[in-house]
Every structure is written in structure tokens, then in C-alpha cells.
C-alpha positions as a Markdown table, in Angstrom:
| # | Residue | x | y | z |
|---|---|---|---|---|
| 1 | Met | 108.9 | -5.8 | 95.8 |
| 2 | Ile | 106.9 | -3.0 | 94.3 |
| 3 | His | 106.2 | -3.2 | 90.6 |
| 4 | Val | 105.6 | 0.1 | 88.8 |
| 5 | Asp | 103.7 | 0.0 | 85.5 |
| 6 | Ile | 105.5 | 2.6 | 83.3 |
| 7 | Arg | 103.7 | 1.7 | 80.1 |
| 8 | Lys | 100.9 | 4.2 | 80.6 |
| 9 | Pro | 103.2 | 7.2 | 81.4 |
| 10 | Leu | 105.4 | 6.3 | 78.4 |
| 11 | Ser | 102.4 | 6.1 | 76.1 |
| 12 | Ser | 101.2 | 9.5 | 77.3 |
| 13 | Leu | 104.6 | 11.0 | 76.8 |
| 14 | Cys | 104.9 | 9.6 | 73.3 |
| 15 | Phe | 101.5 | 11.0 | 72.4 |
| 16 | Phe | 102.4 | 14.4 | 73.8 |
| 17 | Leu | 105.7 | 14.5 | 71.8 |
| 18 | Leu | 103.8 | 13.5 | 68.7 |
| 19 | Leu | 101.3 | 16.2 | 69.2 |
| 20 | Cys | 104.1 | 18.8 | 69.6 |
| 21 | Ile | 105.7 | 17.7 | 66.4 |
| 22 | Val | 102.5 | 17.8 | 64.4 |
| 23 | Thr | 101.4 | 21.2 | 65.8 |
| 24 | Gly | 104.8 | 22.6 | 65.5 |
| 25 | Cys | 104.8 | 22.1 | 61.7 |
| 26 | Glu | 101.7 | 24.2 | 61.3 |
| 27 | Ser | 101.7 | 27.9 | 60.6 |
| 28 | Pro | 101.1 | 30.0 | 63.7 |
| 29 | Thr | 97.6 | 31.3 | 64.0 |
| 30 | Pro | 97.6 | 35.0 | 63.4 |
| 31 | Gln | 96.2 | 37.3 | 66.1 |
| 32 | Pro | 92.7 | 38.4 | 65.2 |
| 33 | Leu | 92.5 | 41.9 | 63.9 |
| 34 | Ser | 89.8 | 44.0 | 62.3 |
| 35 | Ala | 90.0 | 44.7 | 58.6 |
| 36 | Asp | 90.8 | 48.4 | 59.2 |
| 37 | Glu | 93.6 | 47.5 | 61.5 |
| 38 | Ile | 95.1 | 45.1 | 58.9 |
| 39 | Leu | 94.9 | 47.8 | 56.2 |
| 40 | Ser | 96.4 | 50.4 | 58.5 |
| 41 | Ser | 99.3 | 48.1 | 59.5 |
| 42 | Ala | 99.9 | 47.1 | 55.8 |
| 43 | Val | 100.1 | 50.8 | 54.7 |
| 44 | Glu | 102.5 | 51.6 | 57.5 |
| 45 | Arg | 104.7 | 48.7 | 56.6 |
| 46 | Thr | 104.7 | 49.6 | 52.9 |
| 47 | Arg | 105.6 | 53.2 | 53.7 |
| 48 | Gly | 108.6 | 52.0 | 55.7 |
| 49 | Leu | 110.1 | 49.9 | 52.9 |
| 50 | Lys | 113.2 | 51.1 | 51.1 |
| 51 | Ser | 112.6 | 49.0 | 47.9 |
| 52 | Phe | 110.6 | 46.2 | 46.3 |
| 53 | His | 110.0 | 44.4 | 43.0 |
| 54 | Phe | 106.6 | 45.0 | 41.4 |
| 55 | Val | 104.5 | 43.6 | 38.6 |
| 56 | Ile | 101.4 | 45.4 | 37.3 |
| 57 | Asp | 99.2 | 43.2 | 35.0 |
| 58 | Cys | 96.2 | 44.4 | 33.1 |
| 59 | Glu | 93.7 | 41.9 | 31.6 |
| 60 | Gly | 90.2 | 42.1 | 30.2 |
| 61 | Ala | 88.9 | 45.5 | 28.9 |
| 62 | Phe | 91.6 | 47.7 | 27.4 |
| 63 | Ala | 93.2 | 50.5 | 29.5 |
| 64 | Tyr | 94.4 | 53.1 | 27.0 |
| 65 | Leu | 97.6 | 55.2 | 27.3 |
| 66 | Thr | 96.7 | 57.7 | 24.6 |
| 67 | Glu | 93.6 | 59.9 | 24.0 |
| 68 | Asp | 93.2 | 58.5 | 20.4 |
| 69 | Arg | 93.1 | 54.9 | 21.9 |
| 70 | Ser | 95.9 | 53.8 | 19.7 |
| 71 | Leu | 98.1 | 52.4 | 22.5 |
| 72 | Ala | 96.9 | 50.3 | 25.5 |
| 73 | Phe | 98.7 | 49.3 | 28.6 |
| 74 | Gly | 99.5 | 45.6 | 29.0 |
| 75 | Arg | 102.0 | 45.1 | 31.8 |
| 76 | Ala | 104.7 | 46.7 | 33.8 |
| 77 | Glu | 107.5 | 44.9 | 35.7 |
| 78 | Gly | 110.4 | 46.5 | 37.5 |
| 79 | Asn | 112.1 | 47.7 | 40.7 |
| 80 | Phe | 111.2 | 50.6 | 43.0 |
| 81 | Tyr | 113.6 | 52.3 | 45.3 |
| 82 | Thr | 112.4 | 55.0 | 47.7 |
| 83 | Pro | 111.4 | 57.7 | 47.4 |
| 84 | Asp | 111.0 | 58.1 | 43.6 |
| 85 | Gln | 113.3 | 55.7 | 41.7 |
| 86 | Val | 111.9 | 53.2 | 39.2 |
| 87 | Arg | 113.4 | 51.0 | 36.5 |
| 88 | Ala | 110.7 | 49.0 | 34.6 |
| 89 | Thr | 109.8 | 47.3 | 31.4 |
| 90 | Ile | 106.3 | 48.2 | 30.0 |
| 91 | Arg | 104.3 | 46.1 | 27.6 |
| 92 | Ile | 102.2 | 48.2 | 25.2 |
| 93 | Ile | 99.4 | 46.9 | 23.0 |
| 94 | Ser | 98.6 | 48.5 | 19.6 |
| 95 | Pro | 96.4 | 47.3 | 16.8 |
| 96 | Gly | 98.0 | 44.1 | 15.5 |
| 97 | Met | 101.1 | 44.4 | 17.6 |
| 98 | Ile | 102.4 | 44.0 | 21.1 |
| 99 | Thr | 105.7 | 45.7 | 22.0 |
| 100 | Glu | 107.8 | 46.6 | 25.0 |
| 101 | Met | 109.7 | 49.6 | 26.1 |
| 102 | Ser | 112.0 | 50.3 | 29.1 |
| 103 | Met | 111.8 | 53.3 | 31.4 |
| 104 | Val | 113.9 | 54.8 | 34.2 |
| 105 | Ala | 112.6 | 57.5 | 36.6 |
| 106 | Leu | 115.0 | 59.2 | 39.1 |
| 107 | Gly | 113.1 | 62.0 | 40.8 |
| 108 | Asp | 112.3 | 64.6 | 38.1 |
| 109 | Glu | 114.5 | 63.0 | 35.5 |
| 110 | Tyr | 112.9 | 60.5 | 33.1 |
| 111 | Trp | 114.2 | 58.2 | 30.3 |
| 112 | Glu | 112.5 | 55.7 | 28.1 |
| 113 | Thr | 113.5 | 53.6 | 25.1 |
| 114 | Asp | 112.2 | 54.4 | 21.6 |
| 115 | Leu | 109.5 | 51.9 | 20.5 |
| 116 | Leu | 111.2 | 51.4 | 17.1 |
| 117 | Ser | 114.9 | 51.8 | 17.6 |
| 118 | Gly | 115.2 | 50.7 | 21.3 |
| 119 | Glu | 117.6 | 53.6 | 22.0 |
| 120 | Trp | 117.3 | 55.5 | 25.3 |
| 121 | Arg | 116.1 | 59.0 | 25.2 |
| 122 | Lys | 115.7 | 61.6 | 28.0 |
| 123 | Leu | 112.3 | 63.3 | 28.1 |
| 124 | Pro | 111.1 | 66.3 | 30.0 |
| 125 | Ser | 108.2 | 64.5 | 31.6 |
| 126 | Ala | 106.1 | 61.3 | 31.5 |
| 127 | Gly | 102.5 | 60.3 | 31.4 |
| 128 | Phe | 101.9 | 57.2 | 33.4 |
| 129 | Asn | 104.9 | 56.8 | 35.7 |
| 130 | Pro | 105.0 | 53.8 | 38.1 |
| 131 | Ala | 107.2 | 56.0 | 40.5 |
| 132 | Thr | 104.3 | 58.3 | 41.0 |
| 133 | Leu | 101.9 | 55.5 | 41.6 |
| 134 | Leu | 104.2 | 53.7 | 44.1 |
| 135 | Ala | 105.6 | 56.7 | 46.0 |
| 136 | Pro | 105.5 | 55.8 | 49.8 |
| 137 | Gln | 104.0 | 59.0 | 51.1 |
| 138 | Ser | 101.8 | 60.3 | 48.3 |
| 139 | Gly | 101.1 | 57.2 | 46.1 |
| 140 | Phe | 98.8 | 54.3 | 46.2 |
| 141 | Gln | 99.2 | 53.8 | 50.0 |
| 142 | Glu | 97.5 | 57.2 | 50.6 |
| 143 | Ile | 94.6 | 56.2 | 48.4 |
| 144 | Leu | 94.2 | 52.9 | 50.4 |
| 145 | Leu | 93.8 | 54.9 | 53.6 |
| 146 | Asn | 91.4 | 57.5 | 52.3 |
| 147 | Asp | 89.4 | 56.0 | 49.4 |
| 148 | Val | 88.5 | 52.4 | 50.5 |
| 149 | Ser | 85.0 | 51.7 | 51.8 |
| 150 | Asn | 83.0 | 48.7 | 52.9 |
| 151 | Leu | 86.2 | 46.9 | 53.9 |
| 152 | Arg | 85.8 | 43.3 | 54.9 |
| 153 | Phe | 88.0 | 40.5 | 56.3 |
| 154 | Glu | 87.6 | 37.5 | 54.0 |
| 155 | Gly | 89.7 | 35.1 | 56.2 |
| 156 | Leu | 93.1 | 33.4 | 55.4 |
| 157 | Gln | 93.9 | 32.4 | 51.8 |
| 158 | Glu | 96.9 | 31.2 | 49.9 |
| 159 | Leu | 98.3 | 32.6 | 46.6 |
| 160 | Pro | 99.4 | 30.1 | 44.0 |
| 161 | Glu | 102.9 | 31.6 | 44.1 |
| 162 | Leu | 103.1 | 31.2 | 47.9 |
| 163 | Pro | 101.8 | 27.6 | 48.6 |
| 164 | Gly | 101.4 | 26.9 | 52.3 |
| 165 | Gln | 101.5 | 30.6 | 53.4 |
| 166 | Asn | 98.2 | 31.8 | 54.7 |
| 167 | Leu | 97.6 | 35.5 | 54.0 |
| 168 | Tyr | 95.0 | 37.9 | 55.4 |
| 169 | Thr | 92.5 | 38.6 | 52.6 |
| 170 | Leu | 90.6 | 41.9 | 52.5 |
| 171 | Ser | 87.9 | 43.1 | 50.1 |
| 172 | Gly | 86.0 | 46.3 | 49.6 |
| 173 | Met | 85.3 | 49.2 | 47.3 |
| 174 | Leu | 87.8 | 51.8 | 46.1 |
| 175 | Gly | 86.8 | 55.2 | 44.9 |
| 176 | Gly | 88.4 | 55.9 | 41.6 |
| 177 | Asp | 89.0 | 59.7 | 41.5 |
| 178 | Gly | 92.3 | 59.8 | 43.4 |
| 179 | Leu | 93.6 | 56.8 | 41.5 |
| 180 | Tyr | 92.6 | 58.4 | 38.2 |
| 181 | Ser | 94.6 | 61.5 | 39.0 |
| 182 | Leu | 97.6 | 59.5 | 40.3 |
| 183 | Ser | 97.7 | 57.3 | 37.2 |
| 184 | Tyr | 97.3 | 60.1 | 34.7 |
| 185 | Gly | 93.9 | 58.8 | 33.7 |
| 186 | Leu | 94.9 | 55.2 | 33.2 |
| 187 | Ile | 92.8 | 53.8 | 36.1 |
| 188 | Gly | 89.5 | 55.2 | 37.2 |
| 189 | Pro | 87.6 | 57.5 | 37.9 |
| 190 | Gln | 84.7 | 55.1 | 38.5 |
| 191 | Pro | 84.5 | 53.1 | 41.8 |
| 192 | Met | 85.9 | 49.6 | 41.6 |
| 193 | Ala | 86.2 | 46.4 | 43.7 |
| 194 | Ile | 89.4 | 45.8 | 45.5 |
| 195 | Arg | 91.0 | 42.8 | 47.1 |
| 196 | Met | 94.3 | 42.6 | 49.0 |
| 197 | Trp | 96.5 | 39.8 | 50.3 |
| 198 | Val | 98.6 | 40.7 | 53.4 |
| 199 | Asp | 101.2 | 38.7 | 55.4 |
| 200 | Pro | 99.9 | 38.2 | 58.9 |
| 201 | Gln | 103.3 | 38.5 | 60.5 |
| 202 | Thr | 105.1 | 41.2 | 58.6 |
| 203 | Phe | 102.1 | 43.0 | 57.0 |
| 204 | Asp | 103.8 | 42.9 | 53.6 |
| 205 | Val | 101.3 | 43.4 | 50.9 |
| 206 | Phe | 101.8 | 40.7 | 48.3 |
| 207 | Arg | 98.9 | 41.4 | 45.9 |
| 208 | Val | 96.3 | 44.0 | 45.2 |
| 209 | Gln | 93.6 | 43.3 | 42.7 |
| 210 | Leu | 91.3 | 45.9 | 41.2 |
| 211 | Asp | 88.2 | 45.1 | 39.1 |
| 212 | Glu | 87.4 | 48.3 | 37.2 |
| 213 | Pro | 84.2 | 48.6 | 35.2 |
| 214 | Ala | 84.9 | 49.5 | 31.6 |
| 215 | Thr | 83.2 | 52.0 | 29.3 |
| 216 | Ser | 81.6 | 50.9 | 26.1 |
| 217 | Ala | 84.7 | 52.2 | 24.2 |
| 218 | Glu | 87.1 | 50.2 | 26.3 |
| 219 | Thr | 85.8 | 46.7 | 26.0 |
| 220 | Gly | 88.4 | 44.0 | 25.5 |
| 221 | Pro | 89.1 | 41.8 | 22.5 |
| 222 | Gln | 86.5 | 39.3 | 23.6 |
| 223 | Gly | 83.9 | 41.9 | 24.7 |
| 224 | Glu | 85.2 | 42.0 | 28.3 |
| 225 | Thr | 83.4 | 44.7 | 30.3 |
| 226 | Thr | 85.9 | 44.8 | 33.3 |
| 227 | Thr | 89.5 | 45.7 | 33.5 |
| 228 | Ile | 91.3 | 43.5 | 36.0 |
| 229 | Trp | 94.4 | 45.1 | 37.5 |
| 230 | Gln | 96.7 | 42.7 | 39.5 |
| 231 | Val | 99.6 | 44.4 | 41.3 |
| 232 | Asp | 102.2 | 42.0 | 42.9 |
| 233 | Phe | 105.0 | 43.0 | 45.3 |
| 234 | Trp | 108.1 | 40.8 | 45.9 |
| 235 | Asp | 111.8 | 41.1 | 47.2 |
| 236 | Phe | 111.0 | 43.6 | 49.9 |
| 237 | Asp | 114.0 | 45.7 | 50.8 |
| 238 | Gln | 116.3 | 43.7 | 48.5 |
| 239 | Ile | 116.7 | 46.1 | 45.6 |
| 240 | Thr | 119.7 | 48.3 | 45.2 |
| 241 | Pro | 119.5 | 52.0 | 44.2 |
| 242 | Ile | 118.7 | 52.6 | 40.5 |
| 243 | Thr | 121.1 | 54.4 | 38.2 |
| 244 | Pro | 120.6 | 56.3 | 35.0 |
| 245 | Pro | 120.5 | 54.3 | 31.7 |
| 246 | Pro | 123.5 | 54.2 | 29.5 |
| 247 | Glu | 124.0 | 57.0 | 27.0 |
| 248 | Asn | 123.6 | 56.2 | 23.4 |
């Protein structure tokens, strides 16, 4: 009688299955790309989106909304629907007070709430308008393609809001002239450092951070000399078209 020792093959099989289980739980390794290729794919992806939720945070040195420096930008959060629809809440900082107003932009039509009464009012035009900044063909995406220099790939990193999800991380310098014009003077015109976090599979841009040097007149409450802009994007293609606000 021939005796076959099956213990060794079974041990090898168990090890192989265990290895498959372990490696199968890990995130797939993204295909290596250059920093310029990642940026180009991210811009192309963003231009193809119909909608998204956005948050624009400003910390550090003040970014003023008015020439007399009586009102400073704090935060904007809202929804964008292509090509030029935005509904957002904007936080405004004034001496001794922080308040919020709402705005709606539908093409050339613009509404905002009164800071004191909260009532909606239709205005002929707006200064800083997130719809202009986020427009897919002429907004921030165009500036990323034309005004970024010294772009570098910093490897894979996680964001605290997306634990376990590795994102392409890019860094470089951004010329401020185009952004200064696009934001009606709110951001720029001096060059600033830029960082981006991009999904390796979809090329969705989850976060853009700008570190803008401040002038002596713009320093923050604690003497900060840099304005840190953090722009987050979520809920890609999940936003419905935006409608006009209710009439008072």
C-alpha cells in the first residue's frame, strides 16, 4: 500500500488562502503616475462633474471682503450644480461679531439674505461668488492647469475625514494673479503654496489647501502672517439642480 503524506500540501494551501485573504483586504496599489498626469486627470474629472458639495474654510490672517476692511471672509459651505448654480451659506467676520448670510446664484441672477433682517433680496451683481470660482470650464480648474509650478508627488496620504483611504498628495506653487481676478480680490495676487489630495481610482479632488502670505494689514487676531485656505469637495454628482429662493 502506498501512503501519501497530504499534510504538507494542505499546509501550503492554507497558507496560500490566508495570504489571499490578508492581501485582499488591502487597498489596491495605484498605478504610478507623474504629478502632472495626476493633476491633468483630476482637472478632467472635475470638469466632467455635474454637481458637488463644497466647503471653503479660511483661517489665520484675515481675507477682507470690503476695501475698508470692515468685513472679512470666514467660511462658505454649499452646493454647486453645473454650469453656474450655487446655493451657499457664508460666514462673515466683522469687529466684535461673526454672522452668516445665505446666497443663491443662478447664472446672471443673484440673491442674498440681508445681514440684519435675514430676508432674501435680489441684487444686480455680486462681489465674491463661489459659482465663478467653481465654474468647470473657466474657474479654479483652469488656474490649476495654467498657474501651478514646481509640482511634486508627495506619496499617498489619508485625510482624517477618510480613514483608511489613501489619496495621491501633490504640492507645488500657485501663481496668484488669476485667482485674484477670479475671486474678486479675495485671494492673491501673490504666489502661494498649494497642496491637493486626489483619489487614485476616480481622480476626484477631495481637498485643496492654499497657504497665502498675508500683508502687514491683513494679519490675523494672533498676529498670523499666512492665510490658510482649505477647500473640500464631497457628494460628487449627488446634488439636485438649485432653485431660486422663496420670495419675501
